[in-house]
XYZ file of C-alpha atoms in Angstrom:
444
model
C 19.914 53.307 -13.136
C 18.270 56.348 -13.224
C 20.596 59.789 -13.525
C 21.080 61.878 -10.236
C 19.156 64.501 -10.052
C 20.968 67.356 -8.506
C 20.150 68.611 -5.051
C 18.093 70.881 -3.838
C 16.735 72.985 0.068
C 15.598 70.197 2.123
C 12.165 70.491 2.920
C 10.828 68.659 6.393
C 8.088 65.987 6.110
C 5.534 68.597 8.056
C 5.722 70.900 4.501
C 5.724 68.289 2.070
C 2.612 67.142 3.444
C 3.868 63.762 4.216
C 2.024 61.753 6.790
C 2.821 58.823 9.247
C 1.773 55.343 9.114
C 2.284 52.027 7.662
C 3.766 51.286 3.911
C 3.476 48.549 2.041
C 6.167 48.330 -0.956
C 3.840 47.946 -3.523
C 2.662 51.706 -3.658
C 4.234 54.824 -5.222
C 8.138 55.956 -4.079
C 7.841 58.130 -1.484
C 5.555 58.546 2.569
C 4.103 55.614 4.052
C 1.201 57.417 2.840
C 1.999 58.209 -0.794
C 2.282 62.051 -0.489
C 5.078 63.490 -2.663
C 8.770 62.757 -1.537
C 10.750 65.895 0.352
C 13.132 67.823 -1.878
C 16.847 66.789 -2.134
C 18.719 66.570 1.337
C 21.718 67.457 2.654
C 23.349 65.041 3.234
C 26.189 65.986 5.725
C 23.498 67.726 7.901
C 23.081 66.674 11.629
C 19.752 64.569 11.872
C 16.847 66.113 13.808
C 17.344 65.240 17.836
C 15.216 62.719 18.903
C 13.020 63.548 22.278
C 9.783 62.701 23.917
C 8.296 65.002 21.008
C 9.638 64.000 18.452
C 8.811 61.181 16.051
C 11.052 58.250 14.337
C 11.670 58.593 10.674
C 12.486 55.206 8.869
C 13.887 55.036 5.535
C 13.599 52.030 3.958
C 15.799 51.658 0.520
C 15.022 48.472 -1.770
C 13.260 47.109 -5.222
C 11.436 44.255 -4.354
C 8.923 44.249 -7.676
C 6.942 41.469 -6.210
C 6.224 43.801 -3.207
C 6.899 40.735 -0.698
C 8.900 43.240 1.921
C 6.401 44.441 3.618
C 7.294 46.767 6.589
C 4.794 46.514 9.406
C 3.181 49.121 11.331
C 5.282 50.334 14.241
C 5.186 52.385 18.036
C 8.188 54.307 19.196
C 9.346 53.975 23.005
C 6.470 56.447 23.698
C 3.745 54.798 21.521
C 4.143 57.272 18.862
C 3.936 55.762 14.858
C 7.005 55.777 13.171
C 6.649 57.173 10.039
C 8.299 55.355 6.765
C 8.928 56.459 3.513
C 10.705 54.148 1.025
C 13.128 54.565 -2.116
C 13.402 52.199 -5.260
C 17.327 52.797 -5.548
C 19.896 55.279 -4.458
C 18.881 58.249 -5.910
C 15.294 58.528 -5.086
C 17.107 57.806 -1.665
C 19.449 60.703 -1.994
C 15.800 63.310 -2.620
C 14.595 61.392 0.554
C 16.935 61.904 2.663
C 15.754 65.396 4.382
C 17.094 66.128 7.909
C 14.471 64.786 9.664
C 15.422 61.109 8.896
C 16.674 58.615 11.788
C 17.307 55.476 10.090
C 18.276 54.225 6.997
C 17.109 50.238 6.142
C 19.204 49.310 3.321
C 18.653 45.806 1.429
C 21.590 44.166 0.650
C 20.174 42.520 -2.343
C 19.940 46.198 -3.612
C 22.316 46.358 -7.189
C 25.079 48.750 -6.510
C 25.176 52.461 -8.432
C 25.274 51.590 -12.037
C 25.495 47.866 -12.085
C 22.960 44.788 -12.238
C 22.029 42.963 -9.382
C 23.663 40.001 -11.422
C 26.809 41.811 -11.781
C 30.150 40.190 -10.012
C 30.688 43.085 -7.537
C 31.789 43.558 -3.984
C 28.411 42.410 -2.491
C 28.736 45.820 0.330
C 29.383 48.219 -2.592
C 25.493 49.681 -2.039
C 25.553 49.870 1.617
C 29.498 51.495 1.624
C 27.578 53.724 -0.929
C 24.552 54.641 1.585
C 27.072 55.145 3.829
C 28.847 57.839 2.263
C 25.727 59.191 1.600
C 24.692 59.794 5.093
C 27.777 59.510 7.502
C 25.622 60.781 10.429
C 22.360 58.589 9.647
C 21.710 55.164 11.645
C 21.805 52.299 9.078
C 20.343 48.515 9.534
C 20.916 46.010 6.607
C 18.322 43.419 5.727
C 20.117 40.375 4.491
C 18.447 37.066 3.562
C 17.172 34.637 6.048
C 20.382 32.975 7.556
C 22.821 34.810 5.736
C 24.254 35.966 9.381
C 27.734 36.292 7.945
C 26.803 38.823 4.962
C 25.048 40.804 8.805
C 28.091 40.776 10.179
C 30.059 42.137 8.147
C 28.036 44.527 7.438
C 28.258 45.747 11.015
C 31.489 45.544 10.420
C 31.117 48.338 7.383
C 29.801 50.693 9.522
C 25.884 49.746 9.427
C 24.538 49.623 13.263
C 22.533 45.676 13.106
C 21.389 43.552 10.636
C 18.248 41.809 10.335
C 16.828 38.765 8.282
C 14.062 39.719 5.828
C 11.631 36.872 6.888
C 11.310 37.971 10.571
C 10.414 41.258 10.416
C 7.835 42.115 13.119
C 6.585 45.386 14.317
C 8.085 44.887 18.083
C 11.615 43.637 16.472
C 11.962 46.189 13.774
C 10.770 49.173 16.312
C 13.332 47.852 18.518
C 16.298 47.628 16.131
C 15.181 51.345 14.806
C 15.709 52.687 18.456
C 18.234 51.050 18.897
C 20.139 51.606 16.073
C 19.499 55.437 16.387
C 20.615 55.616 19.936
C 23.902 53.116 19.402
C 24.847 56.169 16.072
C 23.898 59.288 18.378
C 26.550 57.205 21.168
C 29.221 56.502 18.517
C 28.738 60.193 17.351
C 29.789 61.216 21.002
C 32.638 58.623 21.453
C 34.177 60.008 18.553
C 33.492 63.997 18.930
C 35.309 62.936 22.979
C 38.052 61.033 20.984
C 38.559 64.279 18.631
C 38.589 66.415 21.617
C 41.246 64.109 23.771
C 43.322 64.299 20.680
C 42.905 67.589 20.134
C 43.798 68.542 23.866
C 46.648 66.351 23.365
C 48.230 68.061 20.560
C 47.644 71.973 21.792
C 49.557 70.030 25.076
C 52.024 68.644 23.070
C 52.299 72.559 21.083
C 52.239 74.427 24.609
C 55.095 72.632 26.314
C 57.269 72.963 23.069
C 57.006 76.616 23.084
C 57.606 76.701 26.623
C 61.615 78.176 27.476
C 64.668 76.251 27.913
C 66.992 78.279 29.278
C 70.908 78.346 27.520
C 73.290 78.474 30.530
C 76.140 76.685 29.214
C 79.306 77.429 30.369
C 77.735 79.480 33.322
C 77.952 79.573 37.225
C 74.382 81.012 38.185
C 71.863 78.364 39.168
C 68.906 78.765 37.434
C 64.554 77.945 38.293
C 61.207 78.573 36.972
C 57.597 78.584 37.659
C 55.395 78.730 35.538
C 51.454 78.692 36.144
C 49.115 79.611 33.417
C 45.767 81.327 34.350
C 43.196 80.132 31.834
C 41.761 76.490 32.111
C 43.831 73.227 31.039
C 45.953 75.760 29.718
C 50.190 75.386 29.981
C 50.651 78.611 28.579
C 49.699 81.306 29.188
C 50.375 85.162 28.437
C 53.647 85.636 30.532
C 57.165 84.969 28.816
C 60.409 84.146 30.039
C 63.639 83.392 28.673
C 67.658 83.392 29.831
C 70.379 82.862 27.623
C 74.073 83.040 28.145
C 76.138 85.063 25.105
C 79.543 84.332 23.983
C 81.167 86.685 25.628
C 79.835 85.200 28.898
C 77.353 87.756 29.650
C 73.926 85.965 31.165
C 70.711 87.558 29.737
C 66.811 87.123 31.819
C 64.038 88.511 30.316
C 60.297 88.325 32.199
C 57.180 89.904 30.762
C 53.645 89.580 30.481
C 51.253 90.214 27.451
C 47.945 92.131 28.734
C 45.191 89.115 28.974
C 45.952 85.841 29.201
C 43.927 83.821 26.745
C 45.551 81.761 23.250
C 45.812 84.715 21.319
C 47.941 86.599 24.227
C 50.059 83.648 24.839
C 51.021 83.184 20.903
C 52.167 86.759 21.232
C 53.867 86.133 24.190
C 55.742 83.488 22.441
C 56.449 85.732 19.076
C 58.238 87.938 21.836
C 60.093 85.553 23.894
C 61.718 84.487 20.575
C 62.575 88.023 19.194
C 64.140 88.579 22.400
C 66.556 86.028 21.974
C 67.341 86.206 18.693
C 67.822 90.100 19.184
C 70.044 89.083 22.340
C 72.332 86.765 20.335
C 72.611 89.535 18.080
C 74.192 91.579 20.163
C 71.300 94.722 21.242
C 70.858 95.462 24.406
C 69.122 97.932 26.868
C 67.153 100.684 24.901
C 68.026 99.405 21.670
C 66.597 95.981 22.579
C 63.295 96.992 23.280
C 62.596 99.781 20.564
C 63.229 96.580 18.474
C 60.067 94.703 20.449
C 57.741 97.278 20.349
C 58.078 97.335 16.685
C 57.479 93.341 16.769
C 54.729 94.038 19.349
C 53.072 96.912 16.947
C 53.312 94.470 13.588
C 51.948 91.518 15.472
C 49.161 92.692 17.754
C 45.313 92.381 16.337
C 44.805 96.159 17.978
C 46.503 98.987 18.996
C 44.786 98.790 22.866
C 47.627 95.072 23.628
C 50.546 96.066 25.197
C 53.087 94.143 26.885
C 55.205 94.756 29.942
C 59.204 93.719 30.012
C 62.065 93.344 32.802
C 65.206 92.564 31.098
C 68.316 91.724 33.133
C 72.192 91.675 31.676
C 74.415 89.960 34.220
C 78.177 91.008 33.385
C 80.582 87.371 32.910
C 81.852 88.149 36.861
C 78.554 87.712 38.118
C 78.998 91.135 40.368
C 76.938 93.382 38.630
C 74.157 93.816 36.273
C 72.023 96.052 33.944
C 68.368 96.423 34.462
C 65.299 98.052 32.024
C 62.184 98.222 33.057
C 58.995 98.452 30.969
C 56.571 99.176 33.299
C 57.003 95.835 34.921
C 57.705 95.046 38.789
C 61.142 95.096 39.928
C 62.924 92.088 40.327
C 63.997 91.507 43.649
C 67.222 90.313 45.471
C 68.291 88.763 48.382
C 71.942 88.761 49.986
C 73.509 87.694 52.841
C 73.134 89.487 55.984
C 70.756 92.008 54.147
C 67.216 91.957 54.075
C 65.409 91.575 50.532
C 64.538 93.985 48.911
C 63.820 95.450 45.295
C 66.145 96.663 43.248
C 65.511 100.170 41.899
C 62.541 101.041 39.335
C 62.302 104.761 39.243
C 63.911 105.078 36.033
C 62.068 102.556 34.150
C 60.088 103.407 30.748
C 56.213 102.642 30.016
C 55.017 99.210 28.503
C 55.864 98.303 24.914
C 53.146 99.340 22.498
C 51.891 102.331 24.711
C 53.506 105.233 23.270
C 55.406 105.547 19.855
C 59.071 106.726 20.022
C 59.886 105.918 24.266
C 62.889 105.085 25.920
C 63.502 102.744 28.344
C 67.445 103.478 30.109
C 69.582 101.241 31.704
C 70.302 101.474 34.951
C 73.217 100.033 36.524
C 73.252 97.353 39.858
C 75.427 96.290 41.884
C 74.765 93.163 42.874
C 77.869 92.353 45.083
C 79.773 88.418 45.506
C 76.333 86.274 46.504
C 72.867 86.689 45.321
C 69.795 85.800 44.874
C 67.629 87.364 41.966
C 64.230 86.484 41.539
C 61.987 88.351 37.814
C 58.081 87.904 38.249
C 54.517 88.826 36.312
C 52.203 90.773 38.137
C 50.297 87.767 38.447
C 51.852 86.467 41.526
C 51.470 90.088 43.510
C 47.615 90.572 42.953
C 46.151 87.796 44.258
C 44.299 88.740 47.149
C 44.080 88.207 50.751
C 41.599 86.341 52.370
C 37.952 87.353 51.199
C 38.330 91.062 50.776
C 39.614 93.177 48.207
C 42.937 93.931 49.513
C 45.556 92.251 47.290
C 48.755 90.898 47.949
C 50.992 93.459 46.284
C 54.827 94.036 46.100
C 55.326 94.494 49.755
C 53.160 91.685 50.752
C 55.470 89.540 48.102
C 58.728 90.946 49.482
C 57.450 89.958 53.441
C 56.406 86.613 52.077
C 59.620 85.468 50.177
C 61.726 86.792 53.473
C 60.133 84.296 55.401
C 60.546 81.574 53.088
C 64.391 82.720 52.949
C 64.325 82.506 56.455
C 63.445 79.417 56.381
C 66.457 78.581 54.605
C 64.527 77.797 51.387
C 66.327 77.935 47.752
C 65.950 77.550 44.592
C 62.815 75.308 43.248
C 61.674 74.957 46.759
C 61.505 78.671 47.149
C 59.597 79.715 44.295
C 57.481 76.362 44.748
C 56.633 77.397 48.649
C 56.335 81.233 47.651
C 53.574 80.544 44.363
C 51.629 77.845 46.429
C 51.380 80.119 50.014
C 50.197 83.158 47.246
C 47.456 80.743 46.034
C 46.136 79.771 49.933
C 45.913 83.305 50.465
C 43.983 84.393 47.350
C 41.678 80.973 48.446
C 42.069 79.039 45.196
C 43.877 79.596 42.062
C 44.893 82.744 40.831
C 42.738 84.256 38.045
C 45.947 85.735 35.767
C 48.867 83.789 35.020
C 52.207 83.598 37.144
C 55.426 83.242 35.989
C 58.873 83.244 38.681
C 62.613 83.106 37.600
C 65.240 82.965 40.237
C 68.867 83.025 39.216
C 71.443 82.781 41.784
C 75.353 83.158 42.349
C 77.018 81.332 45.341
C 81.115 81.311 45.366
């Protein structure tokens, strides 16, 4: 067995001079033609596209000294030659195997790398070989006459047919080529869909573990979310939330949104959700809490231009009031028997996190009185717009719409359900940025 020679640029058949036609094994290595063989391939390279312009490349790879394999002239679907070259053993193969090859057909009777054909071996050893050697390559095996179990298993390997050396015809071989080509370009799909299924799958799988569960135990409010993503087949997006309930029975919500809503934003999103409740179990609040995130905002962001806004909400253990900072984010809004809603003061709120070095964001104090209804959102859900035109929904549009809705006696996962979908009919279609709702609520 000759030694590999190492491999070099692959040059097509068009500069090597190599022209089409029929070959009969008992010339020189190389074109149907004799013309020099191409330089060494690569071997993990995609193989040229076939089209109406393009013509069918067969390797053939066998040592048949007697020269009785002889490969007959043959037409592609559009009556084009197909052009053979043929190798001796595997590594004048390997220097023939430029990109423009379709097909590979491999004799089994071929002696494996380093052995002699008369050498006890696994009789697919060559062909698992070839195989290696060009993964995305169509491969037939020629077995002897009859031998239709050797074929099969063959198939089995990973070669796309078999054929019997003694009925080898232009029309069948032509046939087999094309098809084998077409049946490796369809497998080649199948699995690059399979790859993608699985790959959707797993970023699924990924998303809705990252997504919030909220830690209530031990408390009285009722709690809901919605959450609505605005990028494609996404489930998360670049809006956060996140409630937890501390030991000394205070209830913590937290809603913000990371400018932008593609992966990158929504990994951040999720970098801050955590650090906001591992900060929160640690006992900062108000000011404190969120000169901590803007330092975990300004270590993790890829530029100084992302910023993120914040609401944060501390509910005191007796339900009755609450403190509120505001990083440029909406106000929440609250609803209470016998009083309109409405939303809860935002004058005193700081600028987004990552804007300016050194703010302060104060707490303000709310009452919030026996029985409420509190509901944190993203600026996605207020600017949507209405109808065709440019007017969006904004703040006031939200506050009309969840008044009806409360009017309607609505609660809890029906409200926010009613409220997202009716802001969706009136931007006509889905909402470009993502939405996220959470609506906590305190009945005696």
């Amino acid at each position: 067995m000759p030694v590999p020679i190492p491999r070099q640029r692959a040059i097509p058949a068009a500069e090597s001079g190599q022209a089409q036609g029929a070959f009969s094994p008992g010339g020189p290595s190389g074109e149907a033609t004799g013309g020099p063989a191409g330089a060494a391939p690569a071997p993990h390279a995609a193989t040229t596209p076939v089209d109406s312009t393009t013509n069918l490349t067969l390797l053939v790879i066998e040592d048949d000294p007697a020269g009785s394999l002889s490969v007959p002239e043959m037409l592609d679907a559009a009556g084009k030659p197909i052009r053979i070259r043929t190798a001796r053993n595997l590594t004048e193969a390997e220097r023939l195997l430029t990109d423009d090859v379709h097909c590979i057909l491999l004799d089994l009777a071929l002696p494996a790398p380093g052995r002699a054909a008369t050498e006890s071996d696994d009789e697919l050893t060559t062909l698992k070989h070839v195989l290696r050697l060009a993964p995305r390559h169509a491969v037939l095996a020629l077995t002897a006459s009859g031998d239709a179990e050797r074929g099969a298993e063959a198939v089995r390997v990973g070669a796309q047919d078999y054929l019997f050396r003694d009925e080898l015809d232009g029309r069948l071989l032509s046939r087999a080529i094309r098809y084998a080509v077409e049946r490796k370009r369809s497998d080649k799909a199948e699995r690059r869909l399979t790859e993608s299924r699985l790959r959707a799958q797993e970023n699924a799988r990924l998303e809705r573990g990252l997504l919030p569960t909220p830690l209530l135990e031990g408390s009285s409010l009722r709690f809901a979310a919605r959450y609505r993503p605005g990028r494609s087949r996404a489930l998360l997006g670049g809006d956060f939330y996140d409630t937890v309930r501390t030991p000394d029975g205070t209830v913590h919500a937290m809603i913000g949104d990371v400018c932008g809503h593609g992966p990158d934003e929504a990994a951040l999103g999720v970098e801050l959700r955590i650090a906001w409740r591992a900060l929160t179990f640690a006992g900062l609040c108000g000011d404190e809490l969120l000169s901590t995130l803007q330092q975990v905002l300004e270590h993790e962001r890829e530029n100084d231009e992302i910023f993120a806004t914040l609401c944060t909400v501390d509910i005191a253990p007796d339900g009755r009031r609450a403190g509120l900072c505001l990083a440029g984010h909406p106000s929440p809004l609250i609803s209470r028997p016998g009083r309109p809603a409405e939303l809860l003061p935002y004058e005193n709120g700081g600028p987004a996190l990552g804007l300016l070095h050194g703010a302060r964001w104060p707490r303000q104090q709310v009452e919030l009185g026996g029985e409420w209804s509190l509901m944190l959102y993203t600026d996605g859900l207020i600017e949507g717009h209405i109808g065709e035109g440019k007017e969006r929904l904004g703040q006031d549009g939200m506050v009309d719409l969840v008044r009806r809705r409360l009017a309607e006696g609505l609660t809890g996962e029906e409200l926010l359900r009613a409220t997202v979908n009716e802001v969706r009919d009136l931007n006509g279609g889905e909402l470009t940025d993502d939405v996220a709702v959470l609506l906590l609520d305190r009945t005696p």
